[in-house]
Coordinates of C-alpha atoms and ligand atoms in Angstrom, one line a residue:
X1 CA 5.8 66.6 9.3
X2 CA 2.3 65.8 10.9
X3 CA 1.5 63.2 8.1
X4 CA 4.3 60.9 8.3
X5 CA 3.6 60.8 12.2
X6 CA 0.2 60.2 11.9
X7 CA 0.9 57.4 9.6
X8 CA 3.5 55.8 12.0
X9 CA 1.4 55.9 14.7
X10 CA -1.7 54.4 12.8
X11 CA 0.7 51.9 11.3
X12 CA 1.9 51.3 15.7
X13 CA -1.8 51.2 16.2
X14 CA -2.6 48.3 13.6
X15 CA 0.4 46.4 14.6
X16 CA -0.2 46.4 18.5
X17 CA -3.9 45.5 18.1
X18 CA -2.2 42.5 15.3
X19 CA 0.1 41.2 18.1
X20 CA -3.3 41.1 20.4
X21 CA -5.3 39.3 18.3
X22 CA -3.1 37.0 17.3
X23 CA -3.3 34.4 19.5
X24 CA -7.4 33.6 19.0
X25 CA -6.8 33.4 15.3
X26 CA -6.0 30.7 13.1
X27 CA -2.8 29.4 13.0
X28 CA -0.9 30.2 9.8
X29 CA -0.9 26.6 7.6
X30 CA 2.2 24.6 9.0
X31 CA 4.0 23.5 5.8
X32 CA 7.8 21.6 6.3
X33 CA 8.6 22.2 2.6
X34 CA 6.3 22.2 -0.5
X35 CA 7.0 22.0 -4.1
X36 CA 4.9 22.0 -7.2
X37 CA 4.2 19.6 -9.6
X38 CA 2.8 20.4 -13.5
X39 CA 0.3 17.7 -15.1
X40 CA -0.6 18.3 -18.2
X41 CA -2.6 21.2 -17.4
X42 CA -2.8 21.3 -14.1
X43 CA -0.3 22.5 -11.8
X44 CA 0.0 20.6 -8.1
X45 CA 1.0 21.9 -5.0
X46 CA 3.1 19.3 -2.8
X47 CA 3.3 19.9 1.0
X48 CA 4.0 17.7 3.7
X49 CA 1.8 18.3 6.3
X50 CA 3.0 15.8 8.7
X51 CA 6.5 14.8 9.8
X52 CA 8.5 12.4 12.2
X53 CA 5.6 9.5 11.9
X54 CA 6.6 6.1 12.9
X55 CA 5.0 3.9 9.4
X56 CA 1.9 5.0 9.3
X57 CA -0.8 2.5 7.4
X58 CA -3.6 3.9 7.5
X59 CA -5.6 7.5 6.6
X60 CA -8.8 8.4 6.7
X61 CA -10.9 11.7 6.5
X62 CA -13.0 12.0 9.6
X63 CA -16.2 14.3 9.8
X64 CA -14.8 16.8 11.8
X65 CA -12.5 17.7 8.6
X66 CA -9.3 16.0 10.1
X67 CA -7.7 13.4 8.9
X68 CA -7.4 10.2 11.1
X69 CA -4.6 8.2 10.6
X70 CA -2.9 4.9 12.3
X71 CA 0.7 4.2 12.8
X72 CA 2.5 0.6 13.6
X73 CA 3.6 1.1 16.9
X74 CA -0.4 1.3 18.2
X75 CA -1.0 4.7 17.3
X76 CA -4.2 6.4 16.2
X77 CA -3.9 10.3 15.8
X78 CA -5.6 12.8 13.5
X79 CA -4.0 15.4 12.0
X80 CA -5.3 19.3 11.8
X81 CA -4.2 19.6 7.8
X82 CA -4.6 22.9 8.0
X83 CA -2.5 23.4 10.9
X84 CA -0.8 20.7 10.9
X85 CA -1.4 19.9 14.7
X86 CA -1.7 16.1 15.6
X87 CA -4.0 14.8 18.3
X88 CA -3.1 11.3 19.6
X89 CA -6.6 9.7 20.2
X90 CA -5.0 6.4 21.2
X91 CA -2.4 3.8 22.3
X92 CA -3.4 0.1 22.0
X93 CA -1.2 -1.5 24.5
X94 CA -1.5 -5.3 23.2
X95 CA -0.9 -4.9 20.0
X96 CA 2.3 -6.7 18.5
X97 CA 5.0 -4.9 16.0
X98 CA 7.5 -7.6 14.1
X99 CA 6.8 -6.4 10.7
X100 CA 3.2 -5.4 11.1
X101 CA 1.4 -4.2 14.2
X102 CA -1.5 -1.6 14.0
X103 CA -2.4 -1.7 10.5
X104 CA -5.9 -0.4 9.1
X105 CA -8.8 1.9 10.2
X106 CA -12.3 3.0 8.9
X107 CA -14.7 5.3 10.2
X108 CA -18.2 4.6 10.7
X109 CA -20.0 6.5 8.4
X110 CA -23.4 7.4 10.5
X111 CA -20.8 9.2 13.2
X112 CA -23.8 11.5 15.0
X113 CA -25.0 8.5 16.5
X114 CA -22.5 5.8 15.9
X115 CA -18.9 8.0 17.0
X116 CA -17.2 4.7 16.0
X117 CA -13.9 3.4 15.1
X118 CA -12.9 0.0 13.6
X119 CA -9.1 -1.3 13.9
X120 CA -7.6 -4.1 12.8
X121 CA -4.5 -4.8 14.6
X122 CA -1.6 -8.2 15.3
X123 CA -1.7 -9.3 19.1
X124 CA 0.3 -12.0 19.7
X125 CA -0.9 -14.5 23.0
X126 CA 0.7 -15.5 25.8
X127 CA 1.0 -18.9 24.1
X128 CA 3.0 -17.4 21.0
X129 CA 0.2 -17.3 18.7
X130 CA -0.3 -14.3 16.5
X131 CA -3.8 -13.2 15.8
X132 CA -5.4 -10.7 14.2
X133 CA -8.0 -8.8 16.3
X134 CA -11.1 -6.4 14.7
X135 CA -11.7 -3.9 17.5
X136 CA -14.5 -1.4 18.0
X137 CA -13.7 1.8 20.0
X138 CA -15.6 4.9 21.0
X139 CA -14.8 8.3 20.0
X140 CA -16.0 10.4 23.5
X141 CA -15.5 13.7 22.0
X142 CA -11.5 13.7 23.2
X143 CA -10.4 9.8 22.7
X144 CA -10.8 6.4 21.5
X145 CA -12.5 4.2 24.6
X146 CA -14.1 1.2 25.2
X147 CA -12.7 -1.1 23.5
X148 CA -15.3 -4.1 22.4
X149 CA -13.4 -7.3 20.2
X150 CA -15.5 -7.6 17.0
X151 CA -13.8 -10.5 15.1
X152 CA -10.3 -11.9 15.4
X153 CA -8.8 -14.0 12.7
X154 CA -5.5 -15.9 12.9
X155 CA -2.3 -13.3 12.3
X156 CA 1.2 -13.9 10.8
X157 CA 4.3 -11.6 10.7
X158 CA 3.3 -10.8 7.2
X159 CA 1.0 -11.6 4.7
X160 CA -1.7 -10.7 7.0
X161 CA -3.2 -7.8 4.9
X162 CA -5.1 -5.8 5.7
X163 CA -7.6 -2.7 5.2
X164 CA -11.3 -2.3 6.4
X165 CA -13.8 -0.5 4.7
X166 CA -18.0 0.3 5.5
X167 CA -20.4 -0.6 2.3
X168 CA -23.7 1.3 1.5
X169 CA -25.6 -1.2 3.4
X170 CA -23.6 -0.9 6.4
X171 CA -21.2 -4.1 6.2
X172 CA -17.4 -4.2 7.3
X173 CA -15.5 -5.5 4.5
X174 CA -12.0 -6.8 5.7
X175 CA -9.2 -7.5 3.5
X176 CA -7.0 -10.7 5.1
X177 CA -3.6 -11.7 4.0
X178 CA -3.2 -15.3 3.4
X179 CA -0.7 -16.1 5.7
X180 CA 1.3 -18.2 3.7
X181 CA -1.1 -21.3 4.1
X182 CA -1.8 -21.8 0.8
X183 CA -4.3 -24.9 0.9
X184 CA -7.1 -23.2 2.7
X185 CA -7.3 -20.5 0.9
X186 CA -10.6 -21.4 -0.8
X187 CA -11.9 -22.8 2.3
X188 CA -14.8 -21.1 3.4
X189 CA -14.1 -22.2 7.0
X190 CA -11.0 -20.1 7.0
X191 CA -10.1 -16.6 6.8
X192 CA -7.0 -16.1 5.1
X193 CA -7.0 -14.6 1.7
X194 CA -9.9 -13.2 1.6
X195 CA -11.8 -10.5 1.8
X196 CA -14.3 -10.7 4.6
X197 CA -17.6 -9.3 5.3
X198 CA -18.9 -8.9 8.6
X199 CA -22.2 -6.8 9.9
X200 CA -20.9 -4.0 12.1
X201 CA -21.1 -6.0 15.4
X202 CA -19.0 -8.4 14.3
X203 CA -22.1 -11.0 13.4
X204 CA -21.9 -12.7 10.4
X205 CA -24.4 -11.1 7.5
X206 CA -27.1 -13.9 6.6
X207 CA -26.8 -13.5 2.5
X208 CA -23.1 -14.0 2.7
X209 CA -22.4 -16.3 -0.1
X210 CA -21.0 -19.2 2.8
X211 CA -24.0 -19.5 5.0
X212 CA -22.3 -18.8 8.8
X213 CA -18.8 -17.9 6.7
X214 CA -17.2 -14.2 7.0
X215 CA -15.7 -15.2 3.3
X216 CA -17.3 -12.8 0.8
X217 CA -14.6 -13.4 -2.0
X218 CA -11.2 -15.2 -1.9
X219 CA -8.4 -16.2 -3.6
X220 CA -6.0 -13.4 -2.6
X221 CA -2.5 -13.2 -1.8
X222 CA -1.3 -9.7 0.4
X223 CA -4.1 -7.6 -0.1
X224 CA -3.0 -3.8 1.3
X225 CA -5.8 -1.8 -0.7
X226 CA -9.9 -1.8 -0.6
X227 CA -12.1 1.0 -1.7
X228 CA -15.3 1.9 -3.3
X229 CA -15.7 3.8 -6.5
X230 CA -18.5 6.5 -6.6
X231 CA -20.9 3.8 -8.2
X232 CA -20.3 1.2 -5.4
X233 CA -17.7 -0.9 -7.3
X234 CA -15.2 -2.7 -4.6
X235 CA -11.6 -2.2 -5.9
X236 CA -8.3 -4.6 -4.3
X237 CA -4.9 -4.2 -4.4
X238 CA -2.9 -7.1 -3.7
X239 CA 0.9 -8.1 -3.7
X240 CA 2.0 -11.1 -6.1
X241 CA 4.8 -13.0 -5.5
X242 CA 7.2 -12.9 -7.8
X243 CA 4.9 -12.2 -10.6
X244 CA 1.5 -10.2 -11.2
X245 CA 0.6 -7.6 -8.5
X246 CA -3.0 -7.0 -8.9
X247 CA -6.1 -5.2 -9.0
X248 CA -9.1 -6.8 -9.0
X249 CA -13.2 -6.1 -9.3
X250 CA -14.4 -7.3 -6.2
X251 CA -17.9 -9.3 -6.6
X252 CA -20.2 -11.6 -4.4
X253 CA -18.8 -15.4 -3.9
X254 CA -16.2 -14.7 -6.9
X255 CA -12.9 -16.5 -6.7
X256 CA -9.5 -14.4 -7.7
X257 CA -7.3 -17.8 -8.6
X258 CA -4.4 -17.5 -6.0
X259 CA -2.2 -19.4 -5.5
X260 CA -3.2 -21.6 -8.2
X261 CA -3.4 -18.6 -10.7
X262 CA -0.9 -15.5 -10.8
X263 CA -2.1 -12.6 -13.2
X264 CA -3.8 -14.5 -15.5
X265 CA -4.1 -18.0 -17.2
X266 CA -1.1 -18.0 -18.7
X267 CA 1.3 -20.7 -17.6
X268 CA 0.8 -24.0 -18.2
X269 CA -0.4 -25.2 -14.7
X270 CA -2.5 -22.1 -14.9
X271 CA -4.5 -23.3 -17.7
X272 CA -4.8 -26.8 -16.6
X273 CA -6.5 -25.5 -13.0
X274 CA -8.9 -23.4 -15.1
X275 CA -10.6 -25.5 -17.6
X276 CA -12.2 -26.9 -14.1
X277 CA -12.5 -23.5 -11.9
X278 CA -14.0 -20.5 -12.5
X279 CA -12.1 -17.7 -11.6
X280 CA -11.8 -13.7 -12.0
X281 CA -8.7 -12.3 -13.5
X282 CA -7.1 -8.6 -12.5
X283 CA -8.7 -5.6 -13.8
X284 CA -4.3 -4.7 -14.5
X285 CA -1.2 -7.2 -13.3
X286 CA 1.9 -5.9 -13.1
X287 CA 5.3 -7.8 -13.7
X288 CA 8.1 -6.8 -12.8
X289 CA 6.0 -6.3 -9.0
X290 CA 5.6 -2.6 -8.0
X291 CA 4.4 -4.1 -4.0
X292 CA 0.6 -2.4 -4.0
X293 CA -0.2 -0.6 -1.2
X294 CA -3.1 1.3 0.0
X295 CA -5.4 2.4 -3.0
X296 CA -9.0 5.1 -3.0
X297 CA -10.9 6.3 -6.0
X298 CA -10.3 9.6 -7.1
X299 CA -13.4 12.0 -8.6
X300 CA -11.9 15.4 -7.6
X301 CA -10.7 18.5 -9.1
X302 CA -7.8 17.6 -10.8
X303 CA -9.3 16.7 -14.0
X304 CA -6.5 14.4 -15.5
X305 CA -6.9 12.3 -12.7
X306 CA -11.1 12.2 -12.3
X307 CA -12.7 9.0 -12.3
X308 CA -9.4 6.8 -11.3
X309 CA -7.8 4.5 -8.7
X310 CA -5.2 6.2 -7.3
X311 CA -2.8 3.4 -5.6
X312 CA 0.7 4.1 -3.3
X313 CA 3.4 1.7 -4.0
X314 CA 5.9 0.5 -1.8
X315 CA 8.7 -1.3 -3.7
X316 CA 7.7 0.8 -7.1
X317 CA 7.7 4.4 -4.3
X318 CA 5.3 5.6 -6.5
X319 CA 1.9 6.8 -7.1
X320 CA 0.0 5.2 -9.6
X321 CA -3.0 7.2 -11.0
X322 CA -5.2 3.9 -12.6
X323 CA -8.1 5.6 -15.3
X324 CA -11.7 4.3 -14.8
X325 CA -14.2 3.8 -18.0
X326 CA -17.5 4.8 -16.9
X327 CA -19.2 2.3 -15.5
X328 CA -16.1 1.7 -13.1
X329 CA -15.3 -1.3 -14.1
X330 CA -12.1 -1.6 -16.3
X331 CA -8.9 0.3 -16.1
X332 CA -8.3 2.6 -19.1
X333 CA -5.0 3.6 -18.5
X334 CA -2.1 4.2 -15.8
X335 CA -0.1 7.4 -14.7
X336 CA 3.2 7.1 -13.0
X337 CA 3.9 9.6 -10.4
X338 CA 6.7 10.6 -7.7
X339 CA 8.9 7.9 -8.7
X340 CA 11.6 7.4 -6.0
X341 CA 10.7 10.4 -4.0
X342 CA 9.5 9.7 -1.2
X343 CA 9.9 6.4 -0.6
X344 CA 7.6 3.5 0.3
X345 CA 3.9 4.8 -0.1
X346 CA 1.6 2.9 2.2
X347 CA -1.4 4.6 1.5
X348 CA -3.6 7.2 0.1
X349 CA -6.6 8.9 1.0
X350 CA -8.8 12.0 -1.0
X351 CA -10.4 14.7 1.3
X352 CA -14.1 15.8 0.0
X353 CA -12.1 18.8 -1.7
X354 CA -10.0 17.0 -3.5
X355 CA -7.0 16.8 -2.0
X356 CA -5.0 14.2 -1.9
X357 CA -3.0 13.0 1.0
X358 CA -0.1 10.4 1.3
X359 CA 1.9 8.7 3.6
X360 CA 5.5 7.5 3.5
X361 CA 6.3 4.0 5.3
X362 CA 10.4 4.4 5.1
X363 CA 10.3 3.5 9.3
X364 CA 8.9 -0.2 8.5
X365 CA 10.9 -3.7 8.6
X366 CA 12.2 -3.0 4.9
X367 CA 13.1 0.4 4.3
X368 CA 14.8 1.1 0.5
X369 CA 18.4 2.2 -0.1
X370 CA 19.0 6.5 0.8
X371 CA 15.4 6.2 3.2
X372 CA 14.4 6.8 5.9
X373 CA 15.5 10.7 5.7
X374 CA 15.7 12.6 9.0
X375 CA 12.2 13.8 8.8
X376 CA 10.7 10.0 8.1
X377 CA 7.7 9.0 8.2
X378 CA 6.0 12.1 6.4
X379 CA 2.2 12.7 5.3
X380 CA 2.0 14.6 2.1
X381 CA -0.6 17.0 0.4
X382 CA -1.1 16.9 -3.3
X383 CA -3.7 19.5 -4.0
X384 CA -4.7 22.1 -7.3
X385 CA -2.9 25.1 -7.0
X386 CA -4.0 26.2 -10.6
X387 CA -4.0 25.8 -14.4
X388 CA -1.8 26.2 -16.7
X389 CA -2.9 28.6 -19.8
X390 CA -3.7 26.5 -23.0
X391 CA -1.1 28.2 -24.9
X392 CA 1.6 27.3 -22.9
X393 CA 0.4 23.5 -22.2
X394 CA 3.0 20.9 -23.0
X395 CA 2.3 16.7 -23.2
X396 CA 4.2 15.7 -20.3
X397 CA 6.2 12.2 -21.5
X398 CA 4.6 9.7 -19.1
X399 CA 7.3 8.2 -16.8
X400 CA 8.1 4.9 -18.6
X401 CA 9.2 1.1 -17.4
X402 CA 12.8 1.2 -17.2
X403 CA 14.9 -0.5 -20.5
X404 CA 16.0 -4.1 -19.8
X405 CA 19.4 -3.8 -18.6
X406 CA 21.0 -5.8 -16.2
X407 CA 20.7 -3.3 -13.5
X408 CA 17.0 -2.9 -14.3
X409 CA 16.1 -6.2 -14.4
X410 CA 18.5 -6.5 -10.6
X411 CA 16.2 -4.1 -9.7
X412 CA 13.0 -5.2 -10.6
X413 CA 13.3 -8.5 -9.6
X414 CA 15.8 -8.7 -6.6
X415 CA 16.5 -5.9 -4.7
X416 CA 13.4 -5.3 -2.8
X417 CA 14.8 -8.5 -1.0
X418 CA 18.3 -8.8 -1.2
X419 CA 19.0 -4.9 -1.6
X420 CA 20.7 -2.4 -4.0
X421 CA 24.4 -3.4 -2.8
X422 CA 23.4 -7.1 -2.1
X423 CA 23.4 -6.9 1.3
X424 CA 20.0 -8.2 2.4
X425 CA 18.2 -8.1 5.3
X426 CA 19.6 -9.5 8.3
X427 CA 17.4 -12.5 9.4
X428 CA 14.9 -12.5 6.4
X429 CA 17.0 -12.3 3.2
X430 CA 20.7 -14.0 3.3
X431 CA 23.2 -11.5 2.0
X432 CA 24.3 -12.4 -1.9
X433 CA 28.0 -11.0 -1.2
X434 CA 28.7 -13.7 1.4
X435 CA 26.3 -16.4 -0.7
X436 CA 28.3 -19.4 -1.5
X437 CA 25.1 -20.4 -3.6
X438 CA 25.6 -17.3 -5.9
X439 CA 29.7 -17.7 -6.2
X440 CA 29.2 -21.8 -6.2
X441 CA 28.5 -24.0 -9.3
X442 CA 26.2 -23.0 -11.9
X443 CA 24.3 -26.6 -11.8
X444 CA 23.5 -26.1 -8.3
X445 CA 22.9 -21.8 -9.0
X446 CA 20.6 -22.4 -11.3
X447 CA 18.1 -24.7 -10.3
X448 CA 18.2 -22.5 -7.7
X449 CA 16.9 -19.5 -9.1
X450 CA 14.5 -21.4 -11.4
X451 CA 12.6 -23.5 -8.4
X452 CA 13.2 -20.9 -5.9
X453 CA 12.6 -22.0 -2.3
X454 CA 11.5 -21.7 1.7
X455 CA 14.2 -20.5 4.4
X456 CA 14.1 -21.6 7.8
X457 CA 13.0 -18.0 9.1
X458 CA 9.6 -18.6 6.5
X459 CA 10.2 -16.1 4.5
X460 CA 10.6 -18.1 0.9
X461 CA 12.8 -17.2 -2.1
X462 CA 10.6 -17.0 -5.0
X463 CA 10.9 -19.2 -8.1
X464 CA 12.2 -17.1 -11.4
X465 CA 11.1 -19.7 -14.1
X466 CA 9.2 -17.4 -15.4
X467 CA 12.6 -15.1 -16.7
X468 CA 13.9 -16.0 -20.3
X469 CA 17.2 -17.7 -20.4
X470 CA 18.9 -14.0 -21.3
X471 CA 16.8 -12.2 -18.4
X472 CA 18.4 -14.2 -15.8
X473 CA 21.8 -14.6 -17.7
X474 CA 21.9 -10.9 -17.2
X475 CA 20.7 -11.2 -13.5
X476 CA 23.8 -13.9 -12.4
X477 CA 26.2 -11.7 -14.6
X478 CA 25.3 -8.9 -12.3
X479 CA 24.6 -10.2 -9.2
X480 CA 27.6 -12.3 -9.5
X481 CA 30.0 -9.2 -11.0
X482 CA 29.1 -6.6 -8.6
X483 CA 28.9 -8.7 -5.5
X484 CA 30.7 -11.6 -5.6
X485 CA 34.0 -13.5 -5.8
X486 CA 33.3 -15.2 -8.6
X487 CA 32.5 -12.8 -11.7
X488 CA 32.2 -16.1 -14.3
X489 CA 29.1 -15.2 -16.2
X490 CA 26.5 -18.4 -17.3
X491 CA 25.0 -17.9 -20.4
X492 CA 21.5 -17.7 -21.6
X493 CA 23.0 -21.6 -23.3
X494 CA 24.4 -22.7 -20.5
X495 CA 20.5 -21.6 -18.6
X496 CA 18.5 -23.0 -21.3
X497 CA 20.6 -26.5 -21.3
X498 CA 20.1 -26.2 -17.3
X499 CA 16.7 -25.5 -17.5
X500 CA 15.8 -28.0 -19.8
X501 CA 17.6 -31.1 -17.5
X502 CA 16.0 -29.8 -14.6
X503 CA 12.6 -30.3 -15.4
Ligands
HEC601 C1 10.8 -11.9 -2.0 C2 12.2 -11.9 -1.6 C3 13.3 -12.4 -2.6 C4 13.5 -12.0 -3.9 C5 12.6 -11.0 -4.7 C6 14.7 -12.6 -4.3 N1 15.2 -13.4 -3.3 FE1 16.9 -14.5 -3.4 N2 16.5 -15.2 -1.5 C7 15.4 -14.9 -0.8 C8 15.4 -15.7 0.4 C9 14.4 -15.7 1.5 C10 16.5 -16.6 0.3 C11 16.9 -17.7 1.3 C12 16.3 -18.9 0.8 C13 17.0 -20.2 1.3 O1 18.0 -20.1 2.0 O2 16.4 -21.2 1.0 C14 17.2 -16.2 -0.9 C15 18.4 -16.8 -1.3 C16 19.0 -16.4 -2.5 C17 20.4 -16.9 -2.8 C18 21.2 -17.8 -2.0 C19 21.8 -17.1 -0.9 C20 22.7 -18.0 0.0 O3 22.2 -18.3 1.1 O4 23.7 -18.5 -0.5 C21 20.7 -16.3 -4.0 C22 22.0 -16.5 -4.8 C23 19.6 -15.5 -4.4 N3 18.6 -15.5 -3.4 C24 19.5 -14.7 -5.6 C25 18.4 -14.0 -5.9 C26 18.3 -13.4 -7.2 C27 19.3 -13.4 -8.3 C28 17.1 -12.7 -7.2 C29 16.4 -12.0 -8.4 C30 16.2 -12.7 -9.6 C31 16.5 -13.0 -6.0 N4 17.3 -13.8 -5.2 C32 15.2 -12.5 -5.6 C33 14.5 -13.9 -1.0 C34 14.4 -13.3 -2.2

């Protein structure tokens, strides 16, 4: 009998002094669901580490092993990943949320003797003007203070990029939307659509290629990604319109064609602007548009994905895993992950292990059909969790574009606007089951669709010439026989015979 006593009171013993301790030692890791996830031969583990976010836009990885993040509505908070604890560091009060608000956020990288913290943020004055401020703040150990105005640059309800990031040589590089004012674009005198560069006081760097100019390249359209590969190369994502999102090489003084060029030289008008302008073309385009978010290189221990862009999508709600050749310069090839998931994917950002961390944007100004979900907005660990033994290694099939069908081509090329059940969005895109244009005549419809146009609210209806008589056959079918009163379908003829008066 004594044995079993002793053992229960030894067993007692350990417990009690468990329950004492328990308190001074670390947390057990807060998880709110995880999954896992096979590459080829690598097996992922999938953990959201963060819940109940309000669109977050922004992530970095801080030195004290956290990872700092912004959301829209003024927030900047870091995040215990281990934990998942969130400290909130700051509120901006002025900032300004119709569509954008608090978006990006770097880190200065000599943080022992510069604890600083760069934001970019909308404001909106007391006059109605929308600007775009740069702000500085202090990290005192606790919270984000002092608050000095680098740079401000005018703002916009979109279009108005944006993410910041520090170079070797210690210069702010700022990615700027071009605010829909397309003709000074290549105007060194203005900011918009560019990408910025800025000494870390807001000065203006003296072998900028536009002497007293911020303007380091331009010729962008929505740009919502900027990073560095290992070697120093500076990547950018960027939004097309209704063609060509893009990734482009970043260089010195280099023009990136837009809005003269989309994707490459390819069209007609295209060709004609470049036999007189020099200009770089993407790295990869993508038509049908995927909406390019936030983008960092990847070099970590997942070894089907070393030496790549890895970029969130917000239309596509994917991950795209973009293969680097070795000088960093080209893109080799392209992964598709998490299609449909999780929803919009505003950014991404890779912790010194390896890790990789994403965040959903379902609580923004355009969220996709079945999102937000009750736990919205949501930051997401993809790490290694092991390998999988070379005998029992299978090729995944690569998740691949969708077949033409009508749905797909819907899809692809209208419902980020006008939605799944055509329904729109109230004040920004008109509603296709109430749209006289899309029930009326065909010569009117058509034109339409081919020129595209600009709403009074701004926000334009892009032009769809660049769809084959069939494409957009099968579009109007659809559109016209699952929303509308009248299902009469126009032919790719009947297009080609409208397509050829109209121009
Ligand atoms: C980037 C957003 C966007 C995309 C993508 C888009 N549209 Fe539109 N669409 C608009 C806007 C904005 C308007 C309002 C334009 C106006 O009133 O001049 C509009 C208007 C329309 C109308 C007229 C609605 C009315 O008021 O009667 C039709 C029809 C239409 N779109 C069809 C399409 C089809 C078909 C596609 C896909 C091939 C498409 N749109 C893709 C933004 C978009």
């Amino acid at each position: 009998m004594k044995k079993p006593i002793y053992l229960l009171a030894t067993l007692t013993g350990v417990a009690a002094f468990l329950t004492a301790v328990s308190s001074y030692r670390t947390p057990e890791p807060v998880h709110f669901g995880s999954e896992k996830h096979e590459l080829d031969s690598t097996v992922l583990d999938i953990t959201t580490v963060a819940q109940n976010l309000n669109a977050p836009w922004d992530m970095a990885w801080g030195p004290d092993n956290m990872l700092w993040f912004t959301e829209q509505d003024g927030k900047v908070s870091k995040l215990n990943p281990k934990t998942g604890q969130i400290t909130e560091l700051l509120q901006i009060k002025d900032y300004y949320r119709k569509r954008l608000g608090l978006m990006s956020m770097v880190l200065h990288p000599d943080w022992k003797t510069h604890p600083e913290v760069f934001i970019n943020y909308s404001h909106i004055q007391p006059d109605s003007v929308i600007v775009s401020k740069l702000v500085r703040y202090t990290y005192n150990g606790k919270i984000l203070t002092d608050p000095v105005l680098i740079y401000q640059i005018p703002g916009y309800l979109g279009h108005n990029g944006s993410r910041l990031v520090i170079s070797k040589d210690r210069k702010i590089l700022w990615s700027a939307g071009d605010l829909k004012q397309k003709k000074t674009i290549h105007d060194p005198a203005f900011a918009n659509g560019k990408v910025l560069r800025l000494n870390l006081d807001g000065t203006i760097p003296a072998d900028n290629p536009h002497p007293g100019s911020p303007a380091w390249s331009m010729g962008f359209r929505v740009p919502q990604g900027l990073t560095y590969t290992k070697n120093g190369n500076l990547f950018i994502a960027e939004h097309g319109d209704a063609t060509d999102d893009e990734v482009n090489l970043v260089t010195k003084g280099a023009s990136y064609g837009w809005p003269y060029i989309a994707g490459f030289s390819d069209l007609p008008e295209e060709k004609t602007y470049s036999e007189t302008h020099e200009s770089v073309y993407p790295v990869k385009a993508w038509t049908p548009t995927i909406a390019p978010a936030g983008m960092d290189y990847y070099d970590g221990n997942i070894p089907e994905w070393q030496n790549a862009l890895l970029l969130s999508t917000l239309k596509d709600q994917s991950l795209r895993v973009l293969k680097l050749d070795r000088k960093q310069e080209k893109v080799l090839s392209e992964e598709i992950v998490f299609s449909q998931k999780y929803g919009r994917l505003r950014d991404v950002c890779v912790s010194p292990s390896g890790d990789i961390y994403i965040s959903t944007s379902n609580r923004d100004w355009n969220p996709p059909a079945n999102f937000p979900i009750k736990t919205d907005d949501r930051i997401i660990r993809i790490s290694k969790s092991g390998t999988i033994p070379k005998n029992k290694r299978i090729a995944k099939t690569k998740e691949k574009a969708n077949a033409e069908t009508a749905a797909s081509l819907y899809a692809s090329f209208c419902e980020s606007c006008h939605k799944a059940d055509g329904g729109g969005v109230p004040g920004s895109f008109p509603s296709l089951v109430t749209s006289s244009r899309l029930a009326g005549n065909k010569e009117i419809l058509i034109p339409f669709l081919l020129k595209g146009s600009q709403s009074a609210s701004g926000e334009g209806m892009p032009a769809f010439g660049f769809l084959t008589d069939s494409q957009l056959s099968e579009i109007v079918s659809y559109a016209r026989s699952n929303f509308s009163k009248n299902t009469e379908n126009v032919s790719a003829g009947e297009i080609g015979e409208i397509r050829a008066k109209s121009k």
